[in-house]
PDB file of C-alpha atoms in Angstrom:
ATOM      1  CA  MET A   1      -0.013  -0.012  -0.018  1.00 49.00           C
ATOM      2  CA  ARG A   2       1.280   3.528  -0.800  1.00 52.00           C
ATOM      3  CA  PHE A   3      -0.731   5.331   1.850  1.00 52.00           C
ATOM      4  CA  PRO A   4       1.704   4.770   4.764  1.00 54.00           C
ATOM      5  CA  ALA A   5       4.618   5.620   2.409  1.00 56.00           C
ATOM      6  CA  SER A   6       2.835   8.897   1.499  1.00 56.00           C
ATOM      7  CA  LEU A   7       2.459   9.767   5.141  1.00 56.00           C
ATOM      8  CA  SER A   8       6.135   9.165   5.841  1.00 59.00           C
ATOM      9  CA  LEU A   9       7.120  11.298   2.874  1.00 61.00           C
ATOM     10  CA  LEU A  10       4.829  14.112   4.079  1.00 59.00           C
ATOM     11  CA  ALA A  11       6.298  13.944   7.577  1.00 59.00           C
ATOM     12  CA  LEU A  12       9.787  14.176   6.144  1.00 62.00           C
ATOM     13  CA  VAL A  13       8.863  17.184   4.003  1.00 55.00           C
ATOM     14  CA  LEU A  14       7.320  18.991   7.085  1.00 59.00           C
ATOM     15  CA  GLN A  15      10.353  18.357   9.144  1.00 61.00           C
ATOM     16  CA  GLU A  16      12.595  19.726   6.420  1.00 60.00           C
ATOM     17  CA  ALA A  17      10.465  22.800   6.138  1.00 57.00           C
ATOM     18  CA  ARG A  18      10.659  23.381   9.892  1.00 57.00           C
ATOM     19  CA  GLN A  19      14.370  22.992   9.929  1.00 56.00           C
ATOM     20  CA  ALA A  20      14.689  25.429   7.066  1.00 55.00           C
ATOM     21  CA  SER A  21      12.512  27.996   8.779  1.00 52.00           C
ATOM     22  CA  LEU A  22      14.834  28.091  11.867  1.00 52.00           C
ATOM     23  CA  PRO A  23      17.666  30.655  11.917  1.00 53.00           C
ATOM     24  CA  GLU A  24      21.006  29.465  10.743  1.00 55.00           C
ATOM     25  CA  LYS A  25      22.679  29.558  14.193  1.00 49.00           C
ATOM     26  CA  GLU A  26      19.782  27.712  15.916  1.00 50.00           C
ATOM     27  CA  ARG A  27      19.727  24.996  13.160  1.00 53.00           C
ATOM     28  CA  ARG A  28      23.497  24.542  13.449  1.00 57.00           C
ATOM     29  CA  ARG A  29      23.298  24.274  17.241  1.00 52.00           C
ATOM     30  CA  ARG A  30      20.642  21.558  17.100  1.00 52.00           C
ATOM     31  CA  GLU A  31      22.516  19.537  14.549  1.00 55.00           C
ATOM     32  CA  GLU A  32      25.695  19.682  16.708  1.00 54.00           C
ATOM     33  CA  GLN A  33      23.836  18.839  20.030  1.00 50.00           C
ATOM     34  CA  PRO A  34      24.386  15.118  20.905  1.00 50.00           C
ATOM     35  CA  GLN A  35      21.284  13.235  21.981  1.00 48.00           C
ATOM     36  CA  ALA A  36      21.288  10.442  24.539  1.00 44.00           C
ATOM     37  CA  ALA A  37      19.831   7.231  23.437  1.00 44.00           C
ATOM     38  CA  GLY A  38      16.183   6.765  24.429  1.00 45.00           C
ATOM     39  CA  ASP A  39      16.078  10.248  26.106  1.00 46.00           C
ATOM     40  CA  SER A  40      13.326  12.247  24.313  1.00 40.00           C
ATOM     41  CA  ASN A  41      13.787  15.259  26.713  1.00 38.00           C
ATOM     42  CA  ALA A  42      17.563  15.640  26.189  1.00 40.00           C
ATOM     43  CA  VAL A  43      16.830  19.013  24.419  1.00 38.00           C
ATOM     44  CA  LEU A  44      14.353  21.152  26.318  1.00 37.00           C
ATOM     45  CA  LEU A  45      12.431  24.214  25.359  1.00 36.00           C
ATOM     46  CA  PRO A  46      10.639  26.373  27.895  1.00 37.00           C
ATOM     47  CA  GLY A  47       7.087  25.099  28.367  1.00 39.00           C
ATOM     48  CA  ASP A  48       7.833  21.679  27.029  1.00 38.00           C
ATOM     49  CA  TYR A  49       9.250  20.223  30.299  1.00 32.00           C
ATOM     50  CA  ALA A  50       7.102  18.690  33.044  1.00 38.00           C
ATOM     51  CA  LEU A  51       8.728  18.731  36.559  1.00 36.00           C
ATOM     52  CA  SER A  52       8.660  15.401  38.316  1.00 39.00           C
ATOM     53  CA  LEU A  53      10.471  13.767  41.200  1.00 37.00           C
ATOM     54  CA  ASP A  54      12.621  11.845  38.717  1.00 43.00           C
ATOM     55  CA  ASN A  55      14.333  14.969  37.402  1.00 39.00           C
ATOM     56  CA  TYR A  56      14.069  17.215  40.512  1.00 31.00           C
ATOM     57  CA  ASP A  57      17.799  17.489  41.026  1.00 38.00           C
ATOM     58  CA  GLU A  58      18.390  18.215  37.374  1.00 38.00           C
ATOM     59  CA  VAL A  59      16.041  21.118  36.977  1.00 33.00           C
ATOM     60  CA  ILE A  60      16.710  22.908  40.216  1.00 31.00           C
ATOM     61  CA  ASP A  61      20.264  24.076  40.793  1.00 36.00           C
ATOM     62  CA  LEU A  62      20.575  23.215  44.528  1.00 31.00           C
ATOM     63  CA  GLY A  63      24.232  24.171  44.498  1.00 35.00           C
ATOM     64  CA  SER A  64      23.416  27.791  44.092  1.00 33.00           C
ATOM     65  CA  TYR A  65      21.189  27.886  47.225  1.00 28.00           C
ATOM     66  CA  GLN A  66      22.280  30.265  50.033  1.00 33.00           C
ATOM     67  CA  GLU A  67      20.936  30.306  53.559  1.00 33.00           C
ATOM     68  CA  LEU A  68      18.846  33.370  54.520  1.00 29.00           C
ATOM     69  CA  THR A  69      19.499  33.342  58.283  1.00 29.00           C
ATOM     70  CA  ASP A  70      22.802  33.388  59.964  1.00 29.00           C
ATOM     71  CA  TYR A  71      22.545  31.664  63.402  1.00 25.00           C
ATOM     72  CA  GLY A  72      26.316  31.849  63.998  1.00 31.00           C
ATOM     73  CA  ASP A  73      27.248  28.818  66.166  1.00 31.00           C
ATOM     74  CA  GLN A  74      23.644  28.364  67.326  1.00 33.00           C
ATOM     75  CA  ALA A  75      22.121  26.287  64.578  1.00 32.00           C
ATOM     76  CA  PRO A  76      18.575  25.556  65.687  1.00 35.00           C
ATOM     77  CA  GLU A  77      17.703  21.909  66.173  1.00 39.00           C
ATOM     78  CA  VAL A  78      14.820  20.832  63.928  1.00 34.00           C
ATOM     79  CA  LYS A  79      12.612  18.135  65.358  1.00 38.00           C
ATOM     80  CA  GLY A  80       9.864  16.301  63.609  1.00 37.00           C
ATOM     81  CA  THR A  81       9.190  13.552  61.052  1.00 36.00           C
ATOM     82  CA  SER A  82      11.789  13.249  58.347  1.00 36.00           C
ATOM     83  CA  LEU A  83      10.687  13.169  54.733  1.00 35.00           C
ATOM     84  CA  ALA A  84      11.965  10.684  52.190  1.00 39.00           C
ATOM     85  CA  PRO A  85      14.257  12.467  49.629  1.00 39.00           C
ATOM     86  CA  PRO A  86      13.188  12.763  46.056  1.00 39.00           C
ATOM     87  CA  ASN A  87      14.281  10.131  43.561  1.00 42.00           C
ATOM     88  CA  GLY A  88      17.839  10.756  42.423  1.00 42.00           C
ATOM     89  CA  ILE A  89      18.947  12.441  45.697  1.00 38.00           C
ATOM     90  CA  SER A  90      20.710  10.294  48.282  1.00 39.00           C
ATOM     91  CA  SER A  91      19.439  10.550  51.838  1.00 37.00           C
ATOM     92  CA  THR A  92      23.072  10.846  53.024  1.00 38.00           C
ATOM     93  CA  GLN A  93      23.973  13.559  50.562  1.00 38.00           C
ATOM     94  CA  SER A  94      23.387  17.169  51.513  1.00 36.00           C
ATOM     95  CA  THR A  95      21.224  19.067  49.102  1.00 34.00           C
ATOM     96  CA  VAL A  96      22.677  22.365  50.262  1.00 35.00           C
ATOM     97  CA  ALA A  97      26.245  23.256  49.365  1.00 37.00           C
ATOM     98  CA  PRO A  98      28.143  23.976  52.589  1.00 36.00           C
ATOM     99  CA  ARG A  99      29.193  27.524  53.085  1.00 33.00           C
ATOM    100  CA  THR A 100      32.873  28.267  53.448  1.00 37.00           C
ATOM    101  CA  PRO A 101      33.343  30.774  56.253  1.00 37.00           C
ATOM    102  CA  SER A 102      35.366  33.802  55.344  1.00 36.00           C
ATOM    103  CA  SER A 103      38.402  34.550  57.511  1.00 36.00           C
ATOM    104  CA  ASN A 104      37.172  38.143  57.826  1.00 38.00           C
ATOM    105  CA  ALA A 105      33.552  37.209  58.627  1.00 35.00           C
ATOM    106  CA  THR A 106      32.282  38.184  62.109  1.00 34.00           C
ATOM    107  CA  VAL A 107      29.821  35.771  63.624  1.00 30.00           C
ATOM    108  CA  THR A 108      27.406  37.264  66.160  1.00 32.00           C
ATOM    109  CA  ARG A 109      24.778  35.793  68.373  1.00 31.00           C
ATOM    110  CA  PRO A 110      21.145  36.809  67.820  1.00 32.00           C
ATOM    111  CA  ALA A 111      19.913  39.258  70.414  1.00 33.00           C
ATOM    112  CA  MET A 112      16.387  40.327  71.303  1.00 36.00           C
ATOM    113  CA  LEU A 113      15.885  44.085  71.879  1.00 35.00           C
ATOM    114  CA  GLY A 114      19.320  44.547  73.445  1.00 36.00           C
ATOM    115  CA  LEU A 115      18.845  41.796  76.025  1.00 42.00           C
ATOM    116  CA  PRO A 116      21.851  39.767  77.272  1.00 46.00           C
ATOM    117  CA  VAL A 117      23.245  36.992  75.034  1.00 41.00           C
ATOM    118  CA  SER A 118      25.548  35.268  77.466  1.00 43.00           C
ATOM    119  CA  PRO A 119      25.062  31.514  77.091  1.00 41.00           C
ATOM    120  CA  THR A 120      23.133  29.448  79.637  1.00 42.00           C
ATOM    121  CA  SER A 121      23.284  25.771  80.223  1.00 43.00           C
ATOM    122  CA  HIS A 122      21.433  25.498  76.896  1.00 44.00           C
ATOM    123  CA  SER A 123      24.248  27.342  75.036  1.00 48.00           C
ATOM    124  CA  LEU A 124      21.555  29.815  74.038  1.00 61.00           C
ATOM    125  CA  PRO A 125      20.985  33.443  75.090  1.00 76.00           C
ATOM    126  CA  THR A 126      18.874  33.911  78.258  1.00 85.00           C
ATOM    127  CA  CYS A 127      16.005  35.565  76.468  1.00 88.00           C
ATOM    128  CA  LEU A 128      15.762  32.655  73.932  1.00 88.00           C
ATOM    129  CA  VAL A 129      15.657  30.023  76.691  1.00 89.00           C
ATOM    130  CA  CYS A 130      13.410  32.209  78.929  1.00 94.00           C
ATOM    131  CA  VAL A 131      10.742  34.711  78.220  1.00 95.00           C
ATOM    132  CA  CYS A 132      11.701  38.404  78.743  1.00 95.00           C
ATOM    133  CA  LEU A 133       8.772  40.718  79.017  1.00 95.00           C
ATOM    134  CA  GLY A 134       9.655  44.234  80.150  1.00 93.00           C
ATOM    135  CA  SER A 135      11.377  44.003  83.483  1.00 95.00           C
ATOM    136  CA  SER A 136      10.181  40.388  84.088  1.00 96.00           C
ATOM    137  CA  VAL A 137      12.065  37.185  83.176  1.00 97.00           C
ATOM    138  CA  TYR A 138      10.221  33.969  83.132  1.00 97.00           C
ATOM    139  CA  CYS A 139      12.418  30.807  83.186  1.00 96.00           C
ATOM    140  CA  ASP A 140       9.955  28.284  84.601  1.00 97.00           C
ATOM    141  CA  ASP A 141      10.546  24.630  83.802  1.00 96.00           C
ATOM    142  CA  ALA A 142      13.406  25.443  81.332  1.00 95.00           C
ATOM    143  CA  ASP A 143      15.874  22.696  82.582  1.00 95.00           C
ATOM    144  CA  LEU A 144      18.241  25.267  84.060  1.00 96.00           C
ATOM    145  CA  GLU A 145      21.116  24.100  86.277  1.00 96.00           C
ATOM    146  CA  SER A 146      22.222  27.587  87.324  1.00 95.00           C
ATOM    147  CA  ILE A 147      20.990  31.141  87.348  1.00 96.00           C
ATOM    148  CA  PRO A 148      21.138  32.547  83.819  1.00 94.00           C
ATOM    149  CA  CYS A 149      22.702  35.862  82.857  1.00 93.00           C
ATOM    150  CA  LEU A 150      19.958  38.355  83.452  1.00 94.00           C
ATOM    151  CA  PRO A 151      19.292  41.772  81.874  1.00 94.00           C
ATOM    152  CA  GLN A 152      20.378  44.646  83.957  1.00 93.00           C
ATOM    153  CA  THR A 153      16.807  45.930  84.007  1.00 94.00           C
ATOM    154  CA  THR A 154      15.398  42.758  85.540  1.00 96.00           C
ATOM    155  CA  ALA A 155      13.006  43.486  88.443  1.00 97.00           C
ATOM    156  CA  TYR A 156      11.164  40.149  88.599  1.00 98.00           C
ATOM    157  CA  LEU A 157      12.725  36.719  88.154  1.00 98.00           C
ATOM    158  CA  TYR A 158      10.706  33.522  88.025  1.00 98.00           C
ATOM    159  CA  ALA A 159      12.784  30.303  87.577  1.00 98.00           C
ATOM    160  CA  ARG A 160      10.635  27.685  89.217  1.00 98.00           C
ATOM    161  CA  PHE A 161      10.685  23.879  88.500  1.00 98.00           C
ATOM    162  CA  ASN A 162      14.249  23.687  87.364  1.00 98.00           C
ATOM    163  CA  SER A 163      17.416  21.913  88.497  1.00 97.00           C
ATOM    164  CA  ILE A 164      19.345  24.789  90.095  1.00 98.00           C
ATOM    165  CA  ARG A 165      21.520  23.629  92.920  1.00 97.00           C
ATOM    166  CA  ARG A 166      23.471  26.645  93.960  1.00 97.00           C
ATOM    167  CA  ILE A 167      23.133  30.469  94.058  1.00 98.00           C
ATOM    168  CA  ARG A 168      26.533  32.121  93.601  1.00 96.00           C
ATOM    169  CA  ALA A 169      27.629  35.499  94.584  1.00 93.00           C
ATOM    170  CA  ARG A 170      28.023  36.656  90.989  1.00 94.00           C
ATOM    171  CA  ASP A 171      24.601  35.462  89.818  1.00 96.00           C
ATOM    172  CA  PHE A 172      22.858  38.634  90.798  1.00 96.00           C
ATOM    173  CA  LYS A 173      25.739  41.010  90.670  1.00 94.00           C
ATOM    174  CA  GLY A 174      24.764  44.523  89.577  1.00 93.00           C
ATOM    175  CA  LEU A 175      21.064  43.906  89.450  1.00 96.00           C
ATOM    176  CA  THR A 176      20.077  46.935  91.459  1.00 95.00           C
ATOM    177  CA  LYS A 177      16.415  46.864  90.313  1.00 97.00           C
ATOM    178  CA  LEU A 178      15.700  43.243  91.260  1.00 98.00           C
ATOM    179  CA  LYS A 179      12.639  43.281  93.500  1.00 98.00           C
ATOM    180  CA  LYS A 180      11.466  39.667  93.491  1.00 98.00           C
ATOM    181  CA  ILE A 181      13.148  36.296  93.191  1.00 98.00           C
ATOM    182  CA  ASP A 182      11.055  33.102  92.831  1.00 98.00           C
ATOM    183  CA  LEU A 183      13.116  29.934  92.747  1.00 98.00           C
ATOM    184  CA  SER A 184      10.475  27.507  93.935  1.00 98.00           C
ATOM    185  CA  SER A 185      10.836  23.760  93.356  1.00 98.00           C
ATOM    186  CA  ASN A 186      14.528  23.507  92.600  1.00 98.00           C
ATOM    187  CA  PHE A 187      17.388  21.680  94.247  1.00 98.00           C
ATOM    188  CA  ILE A 188      19.083  24.606  95.898  1.00 98.00           C
ATOM    189  CA  SER A 189      21.239  23.536  98.793  1.00 97.00           C
ATOM    190  CA  THR A 190      23.692  26.403  98.970  1.00 96.00           C
ATOM    191  CA  ILE A 191      23.492  30.133  98.763  1.00 97.00           C
ATOM    192  CA  ASP A 192      26.705  32.145  98.824  1.00 96.00           C
ATOM    193  CA  ASP A 193      26.668  34.627 101.718  1.00 90.00           C
ATOM    194  CA  ASP A 194      26.973  37.696  99.479  1.00 92.00           C
ATOM    195  CA  ALA A 195      24.619  36.542  96.722  1.00 95.00           C
ATOM    196  CA  LEU A 196      21.619  38.415  98.019  1.00 96.00           C
ATOM    197  CA  TYR A 197      22.833  40.816 100.658  1.00 93.00           C
ATOM    198  CA  LEU A 198      23.883  43.497  98.102  1.00 92.00           C
ATOM    199  CA  LEU A 199      20.537  43.666  96.318  1.00 96.00           C
ATOM    200  CA  PRO A 200      19.126  47.019  97.503  1.00 95.00           C
ATOM    201  CA  ALA A 201      15.649  46.703  95.883  1.00 97.00           C
ATOM    202  CA  LEU A 202      14.886  43.091  96.816  1.00 98.00           C
ATOM    203  CA  GLN A 203      11.553  42.786  98.529  1.00 98.00           C
ATOM    204  CA  ALA A 204      10.487  39.171  98.084  1.00 98.00           C
ATOM    205  CA  LEU A 205      12.601  36.033  98.213  1.00 98.00           C
ATOM    206  CA  ILE A 206      10.567  32.916  97.429  1.00 98.00           C
ATOM    207  CA  LEU A 207      12.465  29.564  97.957  1.00 98.00           C
ATOM    208  CA  PRO A 208       9.983  26.894  98.923  1.00 98.00           C
ATOM    209  CA  GLU A 209      10.643  23.182  98.010  1.00 98.00           C
ATOM    210  CA  ASN A 210      14.435  23.265  97.912  1.00 98.00           C
ATOM    211  CA  ARG A 211      17.167  21.669 100.025  1.00 98.00           C
ATOM    212  CA  LEU A 212      18.408  24.624 102.055  1.00 98.00           C
ATOM    213  CA  THR A 213      19.943  23.871 105.522  1.00 97.00           C
ATOM    214  CA  ALA A 214      21.014  27.435 106.259  1.00 97.00           C
ATOM    215  CA  LEU A 215      20.063  30.993 105.341  1.00 96.00           C
ATOM    216  CA  PRO A 216      22.525  33.510 103.875  1.00 94.00           C
ATOM    217  CA  ARG A 217      22.696  37.145 104.795  1.00 94.00           C
ATOM    218  CA  LEU A 218      19.571  38.977 103.635  1.00 95.00           C
ATOM    219  CA  PRO A 219      19.098  42.522 102.419  1.00 95.00           C
ATOM    220  CA  THR A 220      17.491  44.863 104.891  1.00 94.00           C
ATOM    221  CA  GLY A 221      14.674  45.916 102.663  1.00 96.00           C
ATOM    222  CA  ILE A 222      13.181  42.449 102.245  1.00 97.00           C
ATOM    223  CA  GLU A 223       9.418  42.185 103.099  1.00 98.00           C
ATOM    224  CA  VAL A 224       8.529  38.563 102.202  1.00 98.00           C
ATOM    225  CA  LEU A 225      10.713  35.573 103.018  1.00 98.00           C
ATOM    226  CA  ASP A 226       9.335  32.112 102.054  1.00 98.00           C
ATOM    227  CA  VAL A 227      11.553  29.126 102.841  1.00 98.00           C
ATOM    228  CA  ARG A 228       8.854  26.506 103.392  1.00 98.00           C
ATOM    229  CA  LEU A 229       9.575  22.822 102.668  1.00 98.00           C
ATOM    230  CA  ASN A 230      13.370  22.912 102.991  1.00 98.00           C
ATOM    231  CA  LEU A 231      15.854  21.234 105.324  1.00 98.00           C
ATOM    232  CA  LEU A 232      16.457  24.406 107.350  1.00 97.00           C
ATOM    233  CA  GLN A 233      17.948  23.799 110.811  1.00 96.00           C
ATOM    234  CA  SER A 234      18.070  26.211 113.726  1.00 95.00           C
ATOM    235  CA  SER A 235      21.847  26.144 113.577  1.00 95.00           C
ATOM    236  CA  GLY A 236      21.563  27.423 109.990  1.00 95.00           C
ATOM    237  CA  ILE A 237      20.017  30.770 111.130  1.00 95.00           C
ATOM    238  CA  GLN A 238      22.484  33.268 112.536  1.00 91.00           C
ATOM    239  CA  PRO A 239      21.511  34.760 115.965  1.00 88.00           C
ATOM    240  CA  GLY A 240      19.754  38.051 115.275  1.00 88.00           C
ATOM    241  CA  ALA A 241      19.433  37.330 111.588  1.00 92.00           C
ATOM    242  CA  PHE A 242      15.996  38.882 111.383  1.00 94.00           C
ATOM    243  CA  ARG A 243      16.640  41.828 113.749  1.00 89.00           C
ATOM    244  CA  ALA A 244      17.942  44.192 111.056  1.00 89.00           C
ATOM    245  CA  LEU A 245      15.028  43.393 108.593  1.00 95.00           C
ATOM    246  CA  GLU A 246      12.911  46.342 109.592  1.00 93.00           C
ATOM    247  CA  LYS A 247      10.575  45.935 106.712  1.00 97.00           C
ATOM    248  CA  LEU A 248       9.942  42.156 107.047  1.00 97.00           C
ATOM    249  CA  GLN A 249       6.241  41.434 107.137  1.00 97.00           C
ATOM    250  CA  PHE A 250       5.743  37.790 106.049  1.00 98.00           C
ATOM    251  CA  LEU A 251       8.151  35.100 107.352  1.00 98.00           C
ATOM    252  CA  TYR A 252       7.266  31.479 106.250  1.00 98.00           C
ATOM    253  CA  LEU A 253       9.495  28.794 107.801  1.00 98.00           C
ATOM    254  CA  ALA A 254       6.995  25.924 107.863  1.00 98.00           C
ATOM    255  CA  ASP A 255       7.938  22.313 107.119  1.00 98.00           C
ATOM    256  CA  ASN A 256      11.597  22.461 108.150  1.00 98.00           C
ATOM    257  CA  LEU A 257      13.841  21.020 110.919  1.00 98.00           C
ATOM    258  CA  LEU A 258      13.837  24.019 113.330  1.00 97.00           C
ATOM    259  CA  ASP A 259      13.874  23.169 117.072  1.00 95.00           C
ATOM    260  CA  PHE A 260      13.326  26.716 118.328  1.00 93.00           C
ATOM    261  CA  ILE A 261      11.812  29.962 117.197  1.00 95.00           C
ATOM    262  CA  PRO A 262      14.438  32.178 115.655  1.00 92.00           C
ATOM    263  CA  GLY A 263      14.544  35.658 117.227  1.00 87.00           C
ATOM    264  CA  PRO A 264      14.479  38.422 117.935  1.00 89.00           C
ATOM    265  CA  LEU A 265      11.709  39.150 115.457  1.00 92.00           C
ATOM    266  CA  PRO A 266      11.340  42.662 113.795  1.00 92.00           C
ATOM    267  CA  LEU A 267       8.453  44.829 114.973  1.00 91.00           C
ATOM    268  CA  SER A 268       7.214  45.061 111.338  1.00 94.00           C
ATOM    269  CA  LEU A 269       6.314  41.306 111.227  1.00 95.00           C
ATOM    270  CA  ARG A 270       2.670  40.557 110.454  1.00 96.00           C
ATOM    271  CA  SER A 271       2.690  36.826 109.758  1.00 97.00           C
ATOM    272  CA  LEU A 272       4.925  33.981 111.145  1.00 97.00           C
ATOM    273  CA  HIS A 273       4.428  30.428 109.973  1.00 98.00           C
ATOM    274  CA  LEU A 274       6.432  27.721 111.869  1.00 98.00           C
ATOM    275  CA  GLN A 275       4.106  24.649 111.574  1.00 97.00           C
ATOM    276  CA  ASN A 276       5.500  21.238 111.000  1.00 98.00           C
ATOM    277  CA  ASN A 277       8.852  21.728 112.628  1.00 98.00           C
ATOM    278  CA  ARG A 278      10.520  20.242 115.777  1.00 97.00           C
ATOM    279  CA  ILE A 279       9.943  23.169 118.185  1.00 97.00           C
ATOM    280  CA  GLU A 280       9.626  22.021 121.784  1.00 95.00           C
ATOM    281  CA  THR A 281      10.236  25.223 123.755  1.00 93.00           C
ATOM    282  CA  MET A 282      10.368  29.071 123.516  1.00 92.00           C
ATOM    283  CA  GLN A 283      11.943  31.898 125.443  1.00 88.00           C
ATOM    284  CA  LYS A 284       9.770  34.305 127.484  1.00 84.00           C
ATOM    285  CA  ASP A 285      10.782  37.184 125.228  1.00 84.00           C
ATOM    286  CA  THR A 286      10.195  35.400 121.927  1.00 89.00           C
ATOM    287  CA  PHE A 287       7.325  37.662 121.081  1.00 89.00           C
ATOM    288  CA  CYS A 288       7.244  40.166 123.959  1.00 85.00           C
ATOM    289  CA  ASP A 289       9.884  42.069 125.908  1.00 73.00           C
ATOM    290  CA  PRO A 290       9.211  40.945 129.551  1.00 63.00           C
ATOM    291  CA  GLU A 291      10.486  44.277 130.851  1.00 64.00           C
ATOM    292  CA  GLU A 292       8.051  46.318 128.660  1.00 60.00           C
ATOM    293  CA  HIS A 293       4.633  45.021 129.463  1.00 57.00           C
ATOM    294  CA  LYS A 294       2.995  48.086 127.968  1.00 58.00           C
ATOM    295  CA  HIS A 295       4.313  47.248 124.533  1.00 69.00           C
ATOM    296  CA  THR A 296       1.809  45.525 122.171  1.00 78.00           C
ATOM    297  CA  ARG A 297       2.764  44.045 118.884  1.00 84.00           C
ATOM    298  CA  ARG A 298      -0.425  44.698 117.002  1.00 87.00           C
ATOM    299  CA  PRO A 299       0.888  43.930 113.485  1.00 93.00           C
ATOM    300  CA  LEU A 300       1.706  40.334 114.361  1.00 93.00           C
ATOM    301  CA  GLU A 301      -1.751  38.707 114.129  1.00 92.00           C
ATOM    302  CA  ASP A 302      -0.889  35.426 112.402  1.00 95.00           C
ATOM    303  CA  ILE A 303       1.363  32.936 114.195  1.00 96.00           C
ATOM    304  CA  ARG A 304       1.210  29.279 113.380  1.00 97.00           C
ATOM    305  CA  LEU A 305       2.883  26.685 115.553  1.00 97.00           C
ATOM    306  CA  ASP A 306       0.652  23.750 114.977  1.00 96.00           C
ATOM    307  CA  SER A 307       2.171  20.339 114.308  1.00 96.00           C
ATOM    308  CA  ASN A 308       5.060  20.988 116.677  1.00 97.00           C
ATOM    309  CA  PRO A 309       5.830  19.109 119.824  1.00 96.00           C
ATOM    310  CA  ILE A 310       5.479  22.216 121.967  1.00 95.00           C
ATOM    311  CA  ASN A 311       2.735  22.735 124.580  1.00 95.00           C
ATOM    312  CA  LEU A 312       1.883  26.537 124.131  1.00 94.00           C
ATOM    313  CA  SER A 313       0.014  26.624 127.470  1.00 92.00           C
ATOM    314  CA  LEU A 314       3.418  26.435 129.289  1.00 93.00           C
ATOM    315  CA  PHE A 315       4.675  29.756 127.789  1.00 91.00           C
ATOM    316  CA  SER A 316       1.776  32.117 128.315  1.00 86.00           C
ATOM    317  CA  SER A 317       4.062  35.004 129.265  1.00 86.00           C
ATOM    318  CA  ALA A 318       5.688  34.843 125.868  1.00 88.00           C
ATOM    319  CA  TYR A 319       2.666  36.223 124.021  1.00 87.00           C
ATOM    320  CA  PHE A 320       0.696  38.457 126.345  1.00 85.00           C
ATOM    321  CA  CYS A 321       1.513  41.411 124.018  1.00 88.00           C
ATOM    322  CA  LEU A 322      -0.049  39.709 120.937  1.00 91.00           C
ATOM    323  CA  PRO A 323      -3.467  40.672 119.681  1.00 90.00           C
ATOM    324  CA  ARG A 324      -4.141  37.001 119.093  1.00 91.00           C
ATOM    325  CA  LEU A 325      -2.971  33.677 120.414  1.00 92.00           C
ATOM    326  CA  PRO A 326      -0.781  31.482 118.262  1.00 95.00           C
ATOM    327  CA  ILE A 327      -2.408  28.550 116.473  1.00 95.00           C
ATOM    328  CA  GLY A 328      -1.150  25.295 118.097  1.00 95.00           C
ATOM    329  CA  ARG A 329      -1.574  22.889 120.975  1.00 93.00           C
ATOM    330  CA  PHE A 330      -2.524  24.337 124.385  1.00 91.00           C
ATOM    331  CA  SER A 331      -2.929  21.136 126.423  1.00 84.00           C
TER     332      SER A 331
END
């Protein structure tokens, strides 16, 4: 039959006409371009190529990729489900060409609004590990093992539920605006003697649920001291430790190992909690001066001595100056 032969001849004529219509340079380039066997897409024209996973690494030049963010030596850890690489790309082969650091390049740590960037136990700046809002720093449940470097403007620190074991003298150095420290539920057993004494603005020290056996020197302006649920012993409180605290109003020493009431107590005191200790006796001048019977301590209205082995009825002269009797056993 001549019909198929006619079609072949017609196709050949059309191909020759198309080649003839191309510019001379383009026709010569096509003739010189080698074609791989069985590869119909060896020569590509815009619009004729369909992107698929099989040719992903051929179409996109991954070697020219450059990172947009410079994290310095703090490359963020990416967690999640890993995706299978496209066909043609090995899972062990990096798809991003590594950058060669310049000898003149300066690597800086990211900072947030001028806040400190000294590394913590996470090797990250404090305000990336914690949350810094104004003058407050929130480091709750952040796996800290020590006090982080804090901004000089810090007034309130919350670092509860961590693994801090010691407060060093340098931890709060220069923080003249620090008003409140809350380190509840850590493992603190030691506080350097000068760690807190030089904080002129400190008003509240919150340290329950730690392992303290002794108290350090305290700043004179402190108003609230909470050391409940520790291992505090009477020998760990220096004689007259609370005398100079002329603004102290709330003293919480419950659930410790005290065997007597620490005194003398400041006249500013409003609440004293000593329940669940080992107190068996008290001095006659624990709350009142026996020589000054006219003196009445009206601010001190809340005294708790329950769950101690002391019989309060045996020491009635110790609290005749109080507006209310202590809570505890009187028989």
